[in-house]
Coordinates of C-alpha atoms in Angstrom, one line a residue:
X1 CA 4.0 -40.7 -12.7
X2 CA 7.0 -42.5 -15.0
X3 CA 4.1 -43.0 -18.0
X4 CA 3.1 -39.1 -18.1
X5 CA 6.7 -38.6 -17.6
X6 CA 7.1 -40.7 -20.9
X7 CA 4.2 -39.3 -22.9
X8 CA 5.8 -35.8 -22.1
X9 CA 9.3 -36.7 -23.1
X10 CA 7.9 -38.1 -26.3
X11 CA 6.0 -34.9 -27.2
X12 CA 8.9 -32.8 -26.4
X13 CA 11.0 -34.6 -28.9
X14 CA 7.7 -34.7 -31.5
X15 CA 7.1 -31.1 -31.2
X16 CA 11.0 -30.2 -31.8
X17 CA 10.7 -32.3 -34.8
X18 CA 7.7 -30.9 -36.3
X19 CA 9.0 -27.4 -35.9
X20 CA 12.0 -28.2 -37.7
X21 CA 10.4 -30.1 -40.4
X22 CA 7.8 -27.1 -40.9
X23 CA 10.9 -24.5 -41.0
X24 CA 12.4 -26.7 -43.6
X25 CA 9.0 -27.4 -45.4
X26 CA 8.1 -23.5 -45.8
X27 CA 11.8 -22.5 -46.6
X28 CA 11.8 -25.0 -49.5
X29 CA 8.2 -24.1 -51.2
X30 CA 9.4 -20.5 -51.0
X31 CA 12.8 -21.5 -52.4
X32 CA 11.2 -23.8 -55.2
X33 CA 8.4 -21.2 -56.0
X34 CA 11.0 -18.4 -56.2
X35 CA 12.9 -19.6 -58.9
X36 CA 10.4 -22.0 -60.4
X37 CA 8.6 -19.3 -62.2
X38 CA 11.8 -18.0 -64.1
X39 CA 11.9 -21.3 -66.0
X40 CA 8.1 -20.8 -67.4
X41 CA 9.3 -17.3 -68.5
X42 CA 12.5 -18.6 -70.6
X43 CA 10.1 -21.4 -72.0
X44 CA 7.9 -18.7 -73.1
X45 CA 10.3 -16.5 -74.4
X46 CA 12.0 -20.0 -76.4
X47 CA 8.3 -20.4 -78.0
X48 CA 7.9 -16.4 -78.6
X49 CA 9.0 -16.7 -82.0
X50 CA 7.5 -20.4 -83.0
X51 CA 4.1 -20.0 -81.3
X52 CA 2.2 -17.1 -79.7
X53 CA -0.3 -19.4 -78.0
X54 CA 2.2 -21.6 -76.5
X55 CA 4.2 -18.9 -75.5
X56 CA 1.6 -17.2 -73.6
X57 CA 0.4 -20.3 -72.1
X58 CA 3.8 -20.5 -70.5
X59 CA 4.2 -17.0 -69.7
X60 CA 0.3 -17.1 -67.7
X61 CA 2.1 -20.1 -65.4
X62 CA 5.2 -18.0 -64.4
X63 CA 2.5 -15.0 -63.8
X64 CA 0.6 -17.5 -61.5
X65 CA 3.6 -18.8 -59.9
X66 CA 5.2 -15.3 -59.8
X67 CA 2.1 -13.9 -57.7
X68 CA 2.1 -16.7 -55.5
X69 CA 5.6 -15.6 -54.6
X70 CA 4.5 -12.2 -53.9
X71 CA 1.9 -13.4 -51.4
X72 CA 4.3 -15.4 -49.4
X73 CA 6.0 -13.0 -47.6
X74 CA 4.2 -14.5 -44.8
X75 CA 7.0 -17.5 -45.2
X76 CA 9.9 -16.0 -43.5
X77 CA 7.7 -14.1 -40.6
X78 CA 6.5 -18.1 -40.1
X79 CA 10.0 -19.1 -40.2
X80 CA 11.2 -16.6 -37.5
X81 CA 8.3 -17.2 -35.5
X82 CA 9.0 -21.1 -35.7
X83 CA 13.0 -20.7 -34.9
X84 CA 11.7 -18.4 -31.9
X85 CA 9.6 -21.4 -30.8
X86 CA 12.5 -24.0 -31.2
X87 CA 15.0 -22.0 -29.3
X88 CA 12.9 -21.1 -26.2
X89 CA 10.8 -24.8 -26.4
X90 CA 14.2 -26.5 -26.8
X91 CA 16.0 -24.8 -23.6
X92 CA 14.3 -27.0 -21.3
X93 CA 14.8 -30.1 -23.9
X94 CA 18.7 -29.2 -23.7
X95 CA 18.6 -29.2 -19.5
X96 CA 16.7 -32.6 -19.9
X97 CA 19.3 -34.3 -22.4
X98 CA 22.3 -32.5 -20.7
X99 CA 23.1 -30.7 -24.3
X100 CA 25.4 -28.0 -22.9
X101 CA 29.5 -27.9 -23.3
X102 CA 30.9 -29.8 -20.3
X103 CA 31.0 -26.9 -17.8
X104 CA 31.7 -29.1 -15.1
X105 CA 34.3 -31.0 -16.2
X106 CA 36.3 -29.1 -13.5
X107 CA 34.1 -30.1 -10.7
X108 CA 34.2 -33.3 -11.4
X109 CA 37.5 -33.4 -10.5
X110 CA 36.3 -32.7 -6.6
X111 CA 35.0 -34.8 -4.1
X112 CA 31.2 -36.1 -4.7
X113 CA 30.1 -34.2 -1.5
X114 CA 31.7 -30.8 -3.2
X115 CA 30.3 -31.7 -6.6
X116 CA 27.0 -32.0 -4.7
X117 CA 27.4 -28.8 -2.8
X118 CA 28.0 -27.0 -5.9
X119 CA 25.4 -28.7 -8.2
X120 CA 23.1 -27.3 -5.3
X121 CA 24.4 -23.5 -5.5
X122 CA 24.1 -23.7 -9.1
X123 CA 20.7 -25.2 -9.3
X124 CA 19.4 -22.4 -6.9
X125 CA 21.4 -19.7 -9.2
X126 CA 19.4 -21.3 -12.5
X127 CA 16.3 -21.4 -10.6
X128 CA 16.5 -17.7 -9.9
X129 CA 17.6 -16.7 -13.4
X130 CA 14.4 -18.9 -15.2
X131 CA 12.1 -17.6 -12.4
X132 CA 13.2 -13.9 -13.1
X133 CA 12.7 -14.3 -16.9
X134 CA 9.4 -16.2 -16.5
X135 CA 7.8 -13.4 -14.0
X136 CA 9.2 -11.0 -16.7
X137 CA 8.2 -12.6 -20.0
X138 CA 4.6 -12.9 -18.5
X139 CA 4.1 -9.7 -17.8
X140 CA 5.4 -8.6 -21.5
X141 CA 2.8 -11.1 -22.8
X142 CA 0.5 -9.6 -20.6
X143 CA 1.3 -6.0 -22.1
X144 CA 1.2 -7.4 -25.9
X145 CA -2.1 -9.4 -25.1
X146 CA -4.0 -5.8 -23.9
X147 CA -2.1 -3.8 -26.8
X148 CA -3.7 -7.3 -29.4
X149 CA -1.3 -6.3 -32.2
X150 CA -1.3 -8.1 -35.1
X151 CA 2.0 -10.1 -36.1
X152 CA 4.5 -8.3 -38.7
X153 CA 3.2 -10.4 -41.7
X154 CA 1.1 -12.6 -40.2
X155 CA -1.8 -10.5 -38.8
X156 CA -3.9 -11.2 -41.7
X157 CA -3.9 -15.1 -40.8
X158 CA -5.4 -13.7 -36.9
X159 CA -1.6 -14.4 -35.5
X160 CA -0.9 -12.0 -32.8
X161 CA 2.3 -10.8 -31.6
X162 CA 1.4 -12.6 -28.3
X163 CA 0.7 -15.7 -29.9
X164 CA 4.5 -15.7 -31.1
X165 CA 6.0 -14.7 -27.9
X166 CA 4.2 -16.8 -25.6
X167 CA 6.8 -19.4 -26.3
X168 CA 9.0 -17.1 -24.0
X169 CA 7.6 -17.5 -20.5
X170 CA 6.6 -21.1 -21.4
X171 CA 10.3 -22.4 -22.3
X172 CA 11.7 -20.3 -18.7
X173 CA 8.8 -21.8 -16.7
X174 CA 10.0 -25.5 -18.5
X175 CA 13.2 -24.4 -17.7
X176 CA 12.6 -23.8 -14.1
X177 CA 10.6 -26.9 -13.7
X178 CA 13.6 -28.8 -14.9
X179 CA 16.0 -27.5 -12.7
X180 CA 13.4 -28.0 -9.8
X181 CA 13.6 -31.6 -10.9
X182 CA 17.8 -31.5 -10.9
X183 CA 17.9 -30.2 -7.3
X184 CA 15.4 -32.3 -6.0
X185 CA 17.6 -35.5 -7.6
X186 CA 20.8 -34.1 -6.3
X187 CA 19.3 -33.1 -2.5
X188 CA 17.7 -37.2 -2.5
X189 CA 21.6 -38.4 -3.6
X190 CA 20.0 -39.6 -6.8
X191 CA 22.4 -37.5 -8.8
X192 CA 25.9 -35.6 -8.0
X193 CA 26.4 -32.9 -10.7
X194 CA 23.7 -31.0 -13.1
X195 CA 24.0 -33.9 -15.5
X196 CA 25.8 -31.9 -17.9
X197 CA 27.2 -33.2 -20.9
X198 CA 30.9 -34.1 -20.7
X199 CA 32.7 -33.9 -23.9
X200 CA 35.9 -35.0 -22.4
X201 CA 34.3 -38.2 -21.0
X202 CA 32.1 -38.5 -24.3
X203 CA 35.7 -38.4 -26.3
X204 CA 36.9 -40.8 -24.2
X205 CA 34.4 -43.3 -24.6
X206 CA 34.2 -43.0 -28.4
X207 CA 38.2 -43.8 -28.7
X208 CA 38.0 -46.9 -26.2
X209 CA 35.0 -47.7 -28.4
X210 CA 37.1 -47.4 -31.6
X211 CA 40.1 -49.3 -30.0
X212 CA 37.9 -52.0 -29.4
X213 CA 36.6 -52.2 -32.9
X214 CA 40.1 -52.4 -34.0

């Protein structure tokens, strides 16, 4: 079980890195091409009165790059789709690593039994929220699946709207599973709070580390 969990954790991290890297690469290529063709046009203008053949050569290169840019309208749509996947897939990852604002800082001032009770109530609310959105988004995806509508600027690649939107129910389902895990750990006394990030405690630890270095 631990091996499966480790594999999933590594896949989760790797998939998030993949989404970020792909978004960056697509944007980088588009920006480069979108500005590169002007360079060849300027070089072509420079040689216009000196050598017509050389000038036409650089103009042709500029035209080719411009054609590529004009056909890359899909890059913006792809970046938006990847960003949507990053957000909804990252929801569960954020719960896992406690990547939240330290919302339970005040709760930690209470006794451990009170903290545990509040954590159970909070988990139940989070489970209800994630469960409702999971069911609603599954119904939404089913509607898109039946409509079989192509995604904007990506439809000619065979990408449908439901292909992009399916990450919504997947993301909330993963969030639901994460909070089930937290609830089980709290009930078993393996965990007190929700495991959310405590920024104040992190700041104190950092301060203590800096003092030791001095």
